[in-house]
PDB file of N, CA and C and ligand atoms in Angstrom:
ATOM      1  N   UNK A   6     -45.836  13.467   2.170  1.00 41.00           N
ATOM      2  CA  UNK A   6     -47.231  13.269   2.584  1.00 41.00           C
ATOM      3  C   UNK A   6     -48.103  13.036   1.347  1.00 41.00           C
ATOM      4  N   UNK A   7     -49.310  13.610   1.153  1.00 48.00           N
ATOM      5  CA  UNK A   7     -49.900  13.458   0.120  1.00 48.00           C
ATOM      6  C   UNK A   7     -49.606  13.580  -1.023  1.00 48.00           C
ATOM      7  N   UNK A   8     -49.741  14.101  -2.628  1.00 54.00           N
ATOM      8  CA  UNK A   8     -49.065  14.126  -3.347  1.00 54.00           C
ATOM      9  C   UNK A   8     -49.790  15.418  -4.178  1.00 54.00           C
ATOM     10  N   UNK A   9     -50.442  16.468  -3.096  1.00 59.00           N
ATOM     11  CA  UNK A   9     -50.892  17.392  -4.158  1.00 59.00           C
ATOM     12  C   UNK A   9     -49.462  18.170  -5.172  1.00 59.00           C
ATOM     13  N   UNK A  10     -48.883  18.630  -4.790  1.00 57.00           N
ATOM     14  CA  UNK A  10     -47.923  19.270  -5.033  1.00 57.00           C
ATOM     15  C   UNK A  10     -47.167  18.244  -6.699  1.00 57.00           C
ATOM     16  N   UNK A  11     -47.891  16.623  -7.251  1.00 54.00           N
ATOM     17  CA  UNK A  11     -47.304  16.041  -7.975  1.00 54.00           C
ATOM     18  C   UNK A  11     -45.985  15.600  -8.269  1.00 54.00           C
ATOM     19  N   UNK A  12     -44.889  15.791  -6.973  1.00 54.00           N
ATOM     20  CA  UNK A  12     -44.043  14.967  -6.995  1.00 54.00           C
ATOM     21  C   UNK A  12     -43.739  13.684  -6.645  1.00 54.00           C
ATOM     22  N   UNK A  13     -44.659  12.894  -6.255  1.00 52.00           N
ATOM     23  CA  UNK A  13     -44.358  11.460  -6.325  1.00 52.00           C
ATOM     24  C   UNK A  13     -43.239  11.143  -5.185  1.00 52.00           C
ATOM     25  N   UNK A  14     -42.876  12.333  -4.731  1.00 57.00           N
ATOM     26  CA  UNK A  14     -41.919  11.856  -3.376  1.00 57.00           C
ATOM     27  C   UNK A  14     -40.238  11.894  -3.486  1.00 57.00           C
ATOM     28  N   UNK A  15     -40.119  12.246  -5.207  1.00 67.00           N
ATOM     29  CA  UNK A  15     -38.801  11.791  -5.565  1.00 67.00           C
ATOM     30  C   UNK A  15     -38.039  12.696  -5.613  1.00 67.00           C
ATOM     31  N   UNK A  16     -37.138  12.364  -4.343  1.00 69.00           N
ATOM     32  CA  UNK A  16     -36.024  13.318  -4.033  1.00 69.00           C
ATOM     33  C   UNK A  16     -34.943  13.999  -5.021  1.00 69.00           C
ATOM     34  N   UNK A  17     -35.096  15.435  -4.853  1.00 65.00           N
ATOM     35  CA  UNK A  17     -33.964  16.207  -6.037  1.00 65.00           C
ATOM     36  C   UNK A  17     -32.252  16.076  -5.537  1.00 65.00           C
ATOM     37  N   UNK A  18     -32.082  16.006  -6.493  1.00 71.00           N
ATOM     38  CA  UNK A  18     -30.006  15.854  -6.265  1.00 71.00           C
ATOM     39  C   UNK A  18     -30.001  17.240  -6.179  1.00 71.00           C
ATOM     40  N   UNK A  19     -29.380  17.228  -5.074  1.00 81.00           N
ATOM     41  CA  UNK A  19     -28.822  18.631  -4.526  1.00 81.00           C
ATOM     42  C   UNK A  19     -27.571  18.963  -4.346  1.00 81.00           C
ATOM     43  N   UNK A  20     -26.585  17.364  -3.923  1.00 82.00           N
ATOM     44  CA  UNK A  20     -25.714  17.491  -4.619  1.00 82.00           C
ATOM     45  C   UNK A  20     -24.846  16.656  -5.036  1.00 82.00           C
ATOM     46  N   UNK A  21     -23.449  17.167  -6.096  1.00 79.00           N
ATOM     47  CA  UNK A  21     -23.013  16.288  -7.048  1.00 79.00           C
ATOM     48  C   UNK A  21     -22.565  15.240  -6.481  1.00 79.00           C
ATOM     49  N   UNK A  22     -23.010  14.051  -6.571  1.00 89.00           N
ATOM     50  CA  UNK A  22     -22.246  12.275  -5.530  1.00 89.00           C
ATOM     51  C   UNK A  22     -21.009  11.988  -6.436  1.00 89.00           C
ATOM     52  N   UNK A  23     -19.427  12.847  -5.839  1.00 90.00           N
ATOM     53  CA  UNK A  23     -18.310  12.560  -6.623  1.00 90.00           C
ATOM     54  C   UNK A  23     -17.791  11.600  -5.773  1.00 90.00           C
ATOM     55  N   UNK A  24     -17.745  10.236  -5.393  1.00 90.00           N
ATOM     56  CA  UNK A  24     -17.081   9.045  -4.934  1.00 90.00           C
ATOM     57  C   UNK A  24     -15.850   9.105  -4.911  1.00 90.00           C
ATOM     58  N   UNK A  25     -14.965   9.656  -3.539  1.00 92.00           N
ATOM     59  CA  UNK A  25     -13.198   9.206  -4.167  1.00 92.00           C
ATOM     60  C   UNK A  25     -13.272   7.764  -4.156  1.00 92.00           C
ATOM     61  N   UNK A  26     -12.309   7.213  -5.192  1.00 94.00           N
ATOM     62  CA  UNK A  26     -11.903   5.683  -5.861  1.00 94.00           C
ATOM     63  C   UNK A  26     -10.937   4.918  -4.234  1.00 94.00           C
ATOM     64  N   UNK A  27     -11.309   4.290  -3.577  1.00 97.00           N
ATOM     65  CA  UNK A  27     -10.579   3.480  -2.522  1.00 97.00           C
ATOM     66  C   UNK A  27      -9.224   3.688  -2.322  1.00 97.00           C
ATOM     67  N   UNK A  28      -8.813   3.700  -1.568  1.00 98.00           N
ATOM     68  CA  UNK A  28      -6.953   3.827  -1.248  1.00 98.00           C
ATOM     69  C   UNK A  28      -6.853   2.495  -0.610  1.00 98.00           C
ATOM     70  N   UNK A  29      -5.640   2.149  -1.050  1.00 98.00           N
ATOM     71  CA  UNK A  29      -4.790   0.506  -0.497  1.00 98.00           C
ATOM     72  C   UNK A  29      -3.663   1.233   0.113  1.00 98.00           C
ATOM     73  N   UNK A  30      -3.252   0.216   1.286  1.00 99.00           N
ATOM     74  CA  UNK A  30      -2.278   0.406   1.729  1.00 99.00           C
ATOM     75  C   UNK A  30      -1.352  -1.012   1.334  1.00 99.00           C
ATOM     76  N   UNK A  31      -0.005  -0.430   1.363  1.00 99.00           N
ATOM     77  CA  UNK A  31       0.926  -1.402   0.555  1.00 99.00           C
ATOM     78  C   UNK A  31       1.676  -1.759   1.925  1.00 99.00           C
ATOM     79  N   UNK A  32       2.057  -3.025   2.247  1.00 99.00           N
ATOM     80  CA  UNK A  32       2.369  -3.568   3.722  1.00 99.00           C
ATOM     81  C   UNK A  32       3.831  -4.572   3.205  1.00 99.00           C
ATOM     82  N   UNK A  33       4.696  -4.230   3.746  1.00 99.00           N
ATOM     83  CA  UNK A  33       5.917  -4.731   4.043  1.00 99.00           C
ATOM     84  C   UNK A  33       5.732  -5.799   5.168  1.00 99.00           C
ATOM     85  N   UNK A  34       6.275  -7.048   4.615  1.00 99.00           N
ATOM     86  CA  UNK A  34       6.064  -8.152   5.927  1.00 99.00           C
ATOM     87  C   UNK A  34       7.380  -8.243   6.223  1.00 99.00           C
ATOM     88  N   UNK A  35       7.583  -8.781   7.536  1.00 99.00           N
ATOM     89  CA  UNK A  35       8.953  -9.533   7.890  1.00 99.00           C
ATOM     90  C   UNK A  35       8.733 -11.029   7.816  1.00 99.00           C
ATOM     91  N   UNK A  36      10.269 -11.406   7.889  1.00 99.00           N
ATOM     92  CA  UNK A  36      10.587 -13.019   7.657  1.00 99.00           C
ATOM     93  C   UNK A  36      11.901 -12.679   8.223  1.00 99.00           C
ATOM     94  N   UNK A  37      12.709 -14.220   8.638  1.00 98.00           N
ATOM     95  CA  UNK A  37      13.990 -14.404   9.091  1.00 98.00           C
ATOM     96  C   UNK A  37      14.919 -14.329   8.056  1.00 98.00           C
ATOM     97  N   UNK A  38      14.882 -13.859   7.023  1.00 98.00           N
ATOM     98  CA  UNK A  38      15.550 -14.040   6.094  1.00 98.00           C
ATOM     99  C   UNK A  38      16.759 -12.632   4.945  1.00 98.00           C
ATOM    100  N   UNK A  39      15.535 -12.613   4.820  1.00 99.00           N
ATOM    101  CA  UNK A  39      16.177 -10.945   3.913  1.00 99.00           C
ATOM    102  C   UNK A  39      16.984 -10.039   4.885  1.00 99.00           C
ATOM    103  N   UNK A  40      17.571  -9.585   3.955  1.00 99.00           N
ATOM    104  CA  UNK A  40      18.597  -9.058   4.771  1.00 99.00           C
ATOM    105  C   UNK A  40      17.956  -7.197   4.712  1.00 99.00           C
ATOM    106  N   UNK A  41      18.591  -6.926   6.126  1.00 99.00           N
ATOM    107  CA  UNK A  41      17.667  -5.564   6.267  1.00 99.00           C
ATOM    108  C   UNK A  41      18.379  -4.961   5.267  1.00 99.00           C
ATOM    109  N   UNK A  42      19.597  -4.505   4.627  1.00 98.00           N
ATOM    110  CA  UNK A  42      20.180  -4.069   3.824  1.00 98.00           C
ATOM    111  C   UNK A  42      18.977  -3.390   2.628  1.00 98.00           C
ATOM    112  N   UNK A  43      18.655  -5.023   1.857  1.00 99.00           N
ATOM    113  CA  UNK A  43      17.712  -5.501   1.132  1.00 99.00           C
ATOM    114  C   UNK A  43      16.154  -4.425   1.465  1.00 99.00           C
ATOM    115  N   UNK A  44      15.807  -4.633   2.412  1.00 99.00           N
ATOM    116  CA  UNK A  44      14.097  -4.257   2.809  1.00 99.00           C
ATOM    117  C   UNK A  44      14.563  -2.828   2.781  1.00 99.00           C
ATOM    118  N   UNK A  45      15.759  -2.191   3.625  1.00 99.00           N
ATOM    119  CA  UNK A  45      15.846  -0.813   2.916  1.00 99.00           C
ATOM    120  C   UNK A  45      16.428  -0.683   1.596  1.00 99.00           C
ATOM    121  N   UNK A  46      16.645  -0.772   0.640  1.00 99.00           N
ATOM    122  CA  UNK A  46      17.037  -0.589  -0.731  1.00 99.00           C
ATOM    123  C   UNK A  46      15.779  -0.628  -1.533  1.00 99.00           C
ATOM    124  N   UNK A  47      15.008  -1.621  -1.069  1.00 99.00           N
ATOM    125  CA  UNK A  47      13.612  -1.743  -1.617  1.00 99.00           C
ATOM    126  C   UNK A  47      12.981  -0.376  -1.485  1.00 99.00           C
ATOM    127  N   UNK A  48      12.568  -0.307  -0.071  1.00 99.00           N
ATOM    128  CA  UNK A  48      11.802   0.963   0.752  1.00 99.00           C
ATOM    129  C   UNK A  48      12.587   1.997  -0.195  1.00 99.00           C
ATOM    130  N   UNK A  49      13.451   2.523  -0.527  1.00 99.00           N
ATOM    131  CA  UNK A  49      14.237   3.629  -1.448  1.00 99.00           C
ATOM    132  C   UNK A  49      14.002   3.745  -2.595  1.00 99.00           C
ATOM    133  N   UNK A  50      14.347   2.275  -3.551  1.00 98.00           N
ATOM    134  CA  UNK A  50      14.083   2.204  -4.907  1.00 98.00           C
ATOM    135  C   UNK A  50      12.447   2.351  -5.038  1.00 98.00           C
ATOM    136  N   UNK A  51      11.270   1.972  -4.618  1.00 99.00           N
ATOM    137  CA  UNK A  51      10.214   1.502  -4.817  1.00 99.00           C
ATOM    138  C   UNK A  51       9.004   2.554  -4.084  1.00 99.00           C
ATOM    139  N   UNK A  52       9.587   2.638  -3.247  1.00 99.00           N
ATOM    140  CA  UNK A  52       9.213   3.642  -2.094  1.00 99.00           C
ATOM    141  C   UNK A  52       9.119   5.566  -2.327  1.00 99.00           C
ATOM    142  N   UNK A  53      10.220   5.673  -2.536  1.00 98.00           N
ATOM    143  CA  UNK A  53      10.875   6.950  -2.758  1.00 98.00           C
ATOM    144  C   UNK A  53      11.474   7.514  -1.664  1.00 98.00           C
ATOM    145  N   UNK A  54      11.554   6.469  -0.815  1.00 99.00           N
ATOM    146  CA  UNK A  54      11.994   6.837   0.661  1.00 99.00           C
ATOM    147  C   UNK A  54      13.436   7.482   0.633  1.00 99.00           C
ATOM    148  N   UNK A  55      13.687   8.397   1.290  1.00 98.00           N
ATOM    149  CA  UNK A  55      15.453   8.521   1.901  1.00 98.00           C
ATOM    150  C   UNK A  55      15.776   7.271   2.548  1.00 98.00           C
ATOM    151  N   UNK A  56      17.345   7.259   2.955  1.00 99.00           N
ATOM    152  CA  UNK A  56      17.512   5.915   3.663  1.00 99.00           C
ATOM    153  C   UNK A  56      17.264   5.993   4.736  1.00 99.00           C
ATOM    154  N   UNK A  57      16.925   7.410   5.716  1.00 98.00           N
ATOM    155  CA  UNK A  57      16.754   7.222   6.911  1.00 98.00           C
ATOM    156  C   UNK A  57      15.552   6.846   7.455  1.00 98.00           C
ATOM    157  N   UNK A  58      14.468   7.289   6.281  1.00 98.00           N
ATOM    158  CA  UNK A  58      13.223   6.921   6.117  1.00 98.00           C
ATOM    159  C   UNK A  58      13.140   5.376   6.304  1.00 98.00           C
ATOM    160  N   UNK A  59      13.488   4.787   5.153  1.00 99.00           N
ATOM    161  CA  UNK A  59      13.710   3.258   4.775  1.00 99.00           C
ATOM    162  C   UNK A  59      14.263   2.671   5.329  1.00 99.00           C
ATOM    163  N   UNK A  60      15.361   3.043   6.666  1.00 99.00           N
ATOM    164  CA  UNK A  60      16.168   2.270   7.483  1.00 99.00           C
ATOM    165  C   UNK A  60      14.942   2.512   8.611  1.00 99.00           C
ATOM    166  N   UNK A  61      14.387   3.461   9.117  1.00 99.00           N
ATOM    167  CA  UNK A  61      13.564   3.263  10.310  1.00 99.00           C
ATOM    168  C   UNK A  61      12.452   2.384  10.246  1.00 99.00           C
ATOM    169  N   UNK A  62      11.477   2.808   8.524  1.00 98.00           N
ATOM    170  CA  UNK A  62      10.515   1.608   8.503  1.00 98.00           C
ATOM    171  C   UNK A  62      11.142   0.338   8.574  1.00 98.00           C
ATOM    172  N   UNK A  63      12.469  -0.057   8.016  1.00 99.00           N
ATOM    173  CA  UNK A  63      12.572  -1.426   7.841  1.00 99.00           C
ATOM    174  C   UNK A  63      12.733  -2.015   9.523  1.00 99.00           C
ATOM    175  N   UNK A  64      13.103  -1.198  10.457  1.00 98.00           N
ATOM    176  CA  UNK A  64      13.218  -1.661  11.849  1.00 98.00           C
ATOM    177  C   UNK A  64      11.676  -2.032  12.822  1.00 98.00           C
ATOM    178  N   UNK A  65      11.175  -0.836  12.016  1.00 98.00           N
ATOM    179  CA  UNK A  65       9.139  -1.203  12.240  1.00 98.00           C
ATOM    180  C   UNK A  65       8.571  -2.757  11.616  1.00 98.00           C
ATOM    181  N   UNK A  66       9.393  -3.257  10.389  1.00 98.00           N
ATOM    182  CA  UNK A  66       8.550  -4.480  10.258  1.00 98.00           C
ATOM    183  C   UNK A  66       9.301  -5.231  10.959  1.00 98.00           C
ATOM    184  N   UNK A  67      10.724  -4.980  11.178  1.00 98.00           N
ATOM    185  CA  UNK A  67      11.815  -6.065  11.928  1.00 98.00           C
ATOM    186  C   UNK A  67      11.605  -6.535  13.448  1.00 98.00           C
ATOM    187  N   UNK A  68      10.310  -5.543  13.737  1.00 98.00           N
ATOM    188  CA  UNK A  68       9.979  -5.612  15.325  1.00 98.00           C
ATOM    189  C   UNK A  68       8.314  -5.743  15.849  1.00 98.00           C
ATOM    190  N   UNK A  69       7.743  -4.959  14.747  1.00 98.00           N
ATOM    191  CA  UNK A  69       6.314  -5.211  15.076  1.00 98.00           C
ATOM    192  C   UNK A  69       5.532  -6.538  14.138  1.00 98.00           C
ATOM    193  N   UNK A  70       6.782  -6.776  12.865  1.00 99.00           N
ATOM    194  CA  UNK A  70       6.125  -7.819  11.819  1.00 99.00           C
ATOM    195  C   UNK A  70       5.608  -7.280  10.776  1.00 99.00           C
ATOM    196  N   UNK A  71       5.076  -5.953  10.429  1.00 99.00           N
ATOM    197  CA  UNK A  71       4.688  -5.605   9.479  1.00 99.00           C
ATOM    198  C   UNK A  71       4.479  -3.901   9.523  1.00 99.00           C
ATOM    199  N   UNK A  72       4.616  -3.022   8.224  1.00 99.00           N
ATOM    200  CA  UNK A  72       4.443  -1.715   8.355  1.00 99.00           C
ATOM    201  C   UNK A  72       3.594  -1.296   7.002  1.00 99.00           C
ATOM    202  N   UNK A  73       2.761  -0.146   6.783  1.00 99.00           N
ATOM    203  CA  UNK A  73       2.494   0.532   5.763  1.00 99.00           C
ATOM    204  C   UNK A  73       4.185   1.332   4.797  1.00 99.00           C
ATOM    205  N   UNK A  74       4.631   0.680   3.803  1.00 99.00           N
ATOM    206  CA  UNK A  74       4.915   1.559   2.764  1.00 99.00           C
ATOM    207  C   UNK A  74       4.622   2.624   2.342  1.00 99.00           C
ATOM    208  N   UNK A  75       3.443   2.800   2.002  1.00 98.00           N
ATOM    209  CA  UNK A  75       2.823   3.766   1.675  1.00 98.00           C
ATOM    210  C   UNK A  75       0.591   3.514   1.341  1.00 98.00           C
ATOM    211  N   UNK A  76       0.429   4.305   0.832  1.00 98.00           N
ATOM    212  CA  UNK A  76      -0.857   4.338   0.244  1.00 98.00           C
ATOM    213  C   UNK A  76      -1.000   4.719  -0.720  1.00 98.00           C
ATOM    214  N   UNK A  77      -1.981   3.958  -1.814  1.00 98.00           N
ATOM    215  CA  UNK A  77      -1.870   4.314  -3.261  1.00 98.00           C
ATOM    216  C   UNK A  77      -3.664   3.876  -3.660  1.00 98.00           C
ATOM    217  N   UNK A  78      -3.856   4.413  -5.378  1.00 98.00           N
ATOM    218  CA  UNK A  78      -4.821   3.790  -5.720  1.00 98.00           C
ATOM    219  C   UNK A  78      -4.185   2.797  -6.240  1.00 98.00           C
ATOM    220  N   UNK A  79      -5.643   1.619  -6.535  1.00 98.00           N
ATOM    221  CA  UNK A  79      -5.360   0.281  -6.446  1.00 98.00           C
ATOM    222  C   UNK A  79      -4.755  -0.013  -7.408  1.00 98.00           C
ATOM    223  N   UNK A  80      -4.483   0.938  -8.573  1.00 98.00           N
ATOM    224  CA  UNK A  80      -3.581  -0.240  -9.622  1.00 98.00           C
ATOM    225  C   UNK A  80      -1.987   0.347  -9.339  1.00 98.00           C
ATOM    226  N   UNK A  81      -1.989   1.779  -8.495  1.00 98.00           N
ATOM    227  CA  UNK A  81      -0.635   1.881  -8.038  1.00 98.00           C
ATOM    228  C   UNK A  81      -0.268   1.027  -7.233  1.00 98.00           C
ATOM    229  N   UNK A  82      -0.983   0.768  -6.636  1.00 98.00           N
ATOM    230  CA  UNK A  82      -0.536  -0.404  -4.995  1.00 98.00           C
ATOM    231  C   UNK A  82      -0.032  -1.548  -5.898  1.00 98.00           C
ATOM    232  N   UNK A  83      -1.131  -2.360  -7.048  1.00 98.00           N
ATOM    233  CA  UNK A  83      -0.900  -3.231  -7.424  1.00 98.00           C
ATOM    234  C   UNK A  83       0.963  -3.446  -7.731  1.00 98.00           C
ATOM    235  N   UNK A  84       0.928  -2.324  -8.833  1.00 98.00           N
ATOM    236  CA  UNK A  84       2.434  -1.961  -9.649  1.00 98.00           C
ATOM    237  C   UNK A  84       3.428  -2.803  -8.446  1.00 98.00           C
ATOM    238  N   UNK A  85       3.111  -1.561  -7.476  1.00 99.00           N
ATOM    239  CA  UNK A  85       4.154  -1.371  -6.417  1.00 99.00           C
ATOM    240  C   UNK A  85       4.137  -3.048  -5.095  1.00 99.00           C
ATOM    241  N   UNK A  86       3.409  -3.754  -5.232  1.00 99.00           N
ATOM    242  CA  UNK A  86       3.378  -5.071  -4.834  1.00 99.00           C
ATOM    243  C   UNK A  86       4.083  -5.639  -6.013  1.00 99.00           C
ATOM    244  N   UNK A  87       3.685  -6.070  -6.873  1.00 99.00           N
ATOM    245  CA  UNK A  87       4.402  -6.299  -8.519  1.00 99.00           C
ATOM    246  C   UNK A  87       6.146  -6.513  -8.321  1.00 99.00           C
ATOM    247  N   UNK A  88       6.160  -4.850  -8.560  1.00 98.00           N
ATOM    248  CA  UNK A  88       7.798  -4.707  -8.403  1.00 98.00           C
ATOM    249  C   UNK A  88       9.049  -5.312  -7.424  1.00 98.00           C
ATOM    250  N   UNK A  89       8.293  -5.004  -6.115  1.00 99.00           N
ATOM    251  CA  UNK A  89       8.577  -5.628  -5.086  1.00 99.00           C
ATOM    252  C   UNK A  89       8.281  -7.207  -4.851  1.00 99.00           C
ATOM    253  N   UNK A  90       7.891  -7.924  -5.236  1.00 99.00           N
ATOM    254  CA  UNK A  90       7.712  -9.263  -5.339  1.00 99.00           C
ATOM    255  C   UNK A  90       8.839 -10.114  -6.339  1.00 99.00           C
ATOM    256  N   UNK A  91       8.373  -8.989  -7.719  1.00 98.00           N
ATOM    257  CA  UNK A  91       9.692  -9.435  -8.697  1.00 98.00           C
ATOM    258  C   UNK A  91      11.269  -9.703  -8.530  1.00 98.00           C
ATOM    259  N   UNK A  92      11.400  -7.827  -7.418  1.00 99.00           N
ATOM    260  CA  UNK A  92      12.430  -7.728  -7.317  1.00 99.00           C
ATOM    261  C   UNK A  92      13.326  -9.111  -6.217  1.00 99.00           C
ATOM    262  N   UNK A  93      12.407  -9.321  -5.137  1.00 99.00           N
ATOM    263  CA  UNK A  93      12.689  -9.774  -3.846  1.00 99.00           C
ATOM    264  C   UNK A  93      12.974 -11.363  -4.666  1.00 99.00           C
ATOM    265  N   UNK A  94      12.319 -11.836  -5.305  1.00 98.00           N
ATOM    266  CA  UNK A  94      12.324 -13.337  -6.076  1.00 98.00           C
ATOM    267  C   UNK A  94      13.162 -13.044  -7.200  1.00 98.00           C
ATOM    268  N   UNK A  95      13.753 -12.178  -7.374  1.00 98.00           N
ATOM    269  CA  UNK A  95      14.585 -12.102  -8.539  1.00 98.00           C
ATOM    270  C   UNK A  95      16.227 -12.639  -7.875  1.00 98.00           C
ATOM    271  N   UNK A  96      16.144 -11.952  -6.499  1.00 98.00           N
ATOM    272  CA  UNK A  96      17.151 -11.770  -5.441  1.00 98.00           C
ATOM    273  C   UNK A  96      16.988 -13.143  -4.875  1.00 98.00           C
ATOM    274  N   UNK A  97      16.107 -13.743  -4.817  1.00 98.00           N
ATOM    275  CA  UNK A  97      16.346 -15.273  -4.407  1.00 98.00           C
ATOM    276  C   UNK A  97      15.445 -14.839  -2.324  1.00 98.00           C
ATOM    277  N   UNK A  98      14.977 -13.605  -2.252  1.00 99.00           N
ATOM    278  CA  UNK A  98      14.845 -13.810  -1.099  1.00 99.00           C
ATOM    279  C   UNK A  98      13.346 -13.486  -0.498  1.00 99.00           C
ATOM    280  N   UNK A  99      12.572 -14.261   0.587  1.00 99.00           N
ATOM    281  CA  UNK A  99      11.560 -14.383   0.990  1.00 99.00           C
ATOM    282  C   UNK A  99      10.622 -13.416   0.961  1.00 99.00           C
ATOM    283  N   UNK A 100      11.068 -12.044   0.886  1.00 99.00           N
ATOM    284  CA  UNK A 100      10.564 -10.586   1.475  1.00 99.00           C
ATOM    285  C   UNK A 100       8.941 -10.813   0.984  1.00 99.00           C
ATOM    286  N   UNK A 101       7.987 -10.645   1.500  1.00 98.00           N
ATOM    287  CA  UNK A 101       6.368 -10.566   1.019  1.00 98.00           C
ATOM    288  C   UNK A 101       6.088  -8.900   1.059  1.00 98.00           C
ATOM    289  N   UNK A 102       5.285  -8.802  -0.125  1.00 98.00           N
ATOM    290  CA  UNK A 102       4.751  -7.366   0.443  1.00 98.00           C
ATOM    291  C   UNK A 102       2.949  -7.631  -0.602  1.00 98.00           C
ATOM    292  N   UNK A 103       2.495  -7.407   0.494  1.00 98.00           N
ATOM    293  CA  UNK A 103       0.898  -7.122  -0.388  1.00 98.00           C
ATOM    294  C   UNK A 103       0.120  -5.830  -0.034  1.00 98.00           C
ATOM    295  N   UNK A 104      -0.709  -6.080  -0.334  1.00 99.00           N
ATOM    296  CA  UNK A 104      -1.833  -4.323   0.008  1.00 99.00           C
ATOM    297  C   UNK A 104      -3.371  -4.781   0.560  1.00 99.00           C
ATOM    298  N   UNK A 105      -4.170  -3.958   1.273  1.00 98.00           N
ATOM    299  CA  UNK A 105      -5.035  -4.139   2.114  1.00 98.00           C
ATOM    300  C   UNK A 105      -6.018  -2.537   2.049  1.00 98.00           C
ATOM    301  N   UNK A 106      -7.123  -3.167   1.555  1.00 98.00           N
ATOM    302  CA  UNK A 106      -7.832  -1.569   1.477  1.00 98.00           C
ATOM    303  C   UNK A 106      -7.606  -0.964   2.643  1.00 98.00           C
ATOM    304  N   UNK A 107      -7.721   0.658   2.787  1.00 96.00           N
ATOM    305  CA  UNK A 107      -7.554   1.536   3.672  1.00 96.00           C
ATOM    306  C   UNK A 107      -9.143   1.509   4.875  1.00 96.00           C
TER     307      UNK A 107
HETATM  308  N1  TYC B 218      14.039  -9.888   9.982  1.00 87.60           N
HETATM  309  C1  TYC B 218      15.040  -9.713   8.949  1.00 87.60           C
HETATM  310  C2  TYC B 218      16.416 -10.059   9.512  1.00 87.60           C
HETATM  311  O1  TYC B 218      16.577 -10.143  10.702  1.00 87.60           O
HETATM  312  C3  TYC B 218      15.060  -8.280   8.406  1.00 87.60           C
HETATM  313  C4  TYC B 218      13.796  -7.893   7.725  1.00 87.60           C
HETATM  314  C5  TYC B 218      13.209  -6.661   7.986  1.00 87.60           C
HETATM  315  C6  TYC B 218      13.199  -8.737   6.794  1.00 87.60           C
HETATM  316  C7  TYC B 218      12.051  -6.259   7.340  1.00 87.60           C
HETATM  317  C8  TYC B 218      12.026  -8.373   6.148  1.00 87.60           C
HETATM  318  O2  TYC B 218      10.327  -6.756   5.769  1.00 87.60           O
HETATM  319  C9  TYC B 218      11.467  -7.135   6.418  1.00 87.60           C
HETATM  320  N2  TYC B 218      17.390 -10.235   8.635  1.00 87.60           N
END
């Protein structure tokens, strides 16, 4: 309201604005190609998955088209797209994986 009181209106920090940093999710695509073998060995090496873990997601992208890997911050996601791209084109085979903010 008025300004006897001489604050000018300007609101006190009451409290500390700590921002968590964005989470990506890292997405396994399917294609006709790679061999599921492959998409679980990935999901294991890259992942940290068990194989039973990595054999069930790999049946989630084999049927719905695509699954979350996991969630990371963005320069982990990055890494972990990275690796998996390298690895899959190193192997000669189609596998895509990218990341998508949360
Ligand atoms: N669709 C592939 C096949 O039938 C298997 C596959 C699963 C490929 C998951 C990619 O992300 C993938 N051989």
């Amino acid at each position: 309201g008025d300004d006897d009181d001489g604050d000018f209106g300007v609101k006190l920090d009451v409290r500390p604005k700590t921002k968590r940093p964005p989470l990506y999710k890292v997405l396994i695509l399917n294609d006709d190609y790679t061999p599921m073998e492959f998409v679980v060995h990935v999901l294991e090496r890259f992942f940290g998955m068990t194989h039973a873990q990595a054999f069930e997601l790999m049946l989630t992208v084999h049927k719905k088209g695509v699954a979350v890997a996991g969630v990371f911050s963005h320069e982990i996601a990055e890494t972990k797209v990275a690796q998996v791209m390298d690895f899959a084109q190193r192997h000669q085979h189609p596998l895509q994986c990218t990341m998508e903010k949360e």
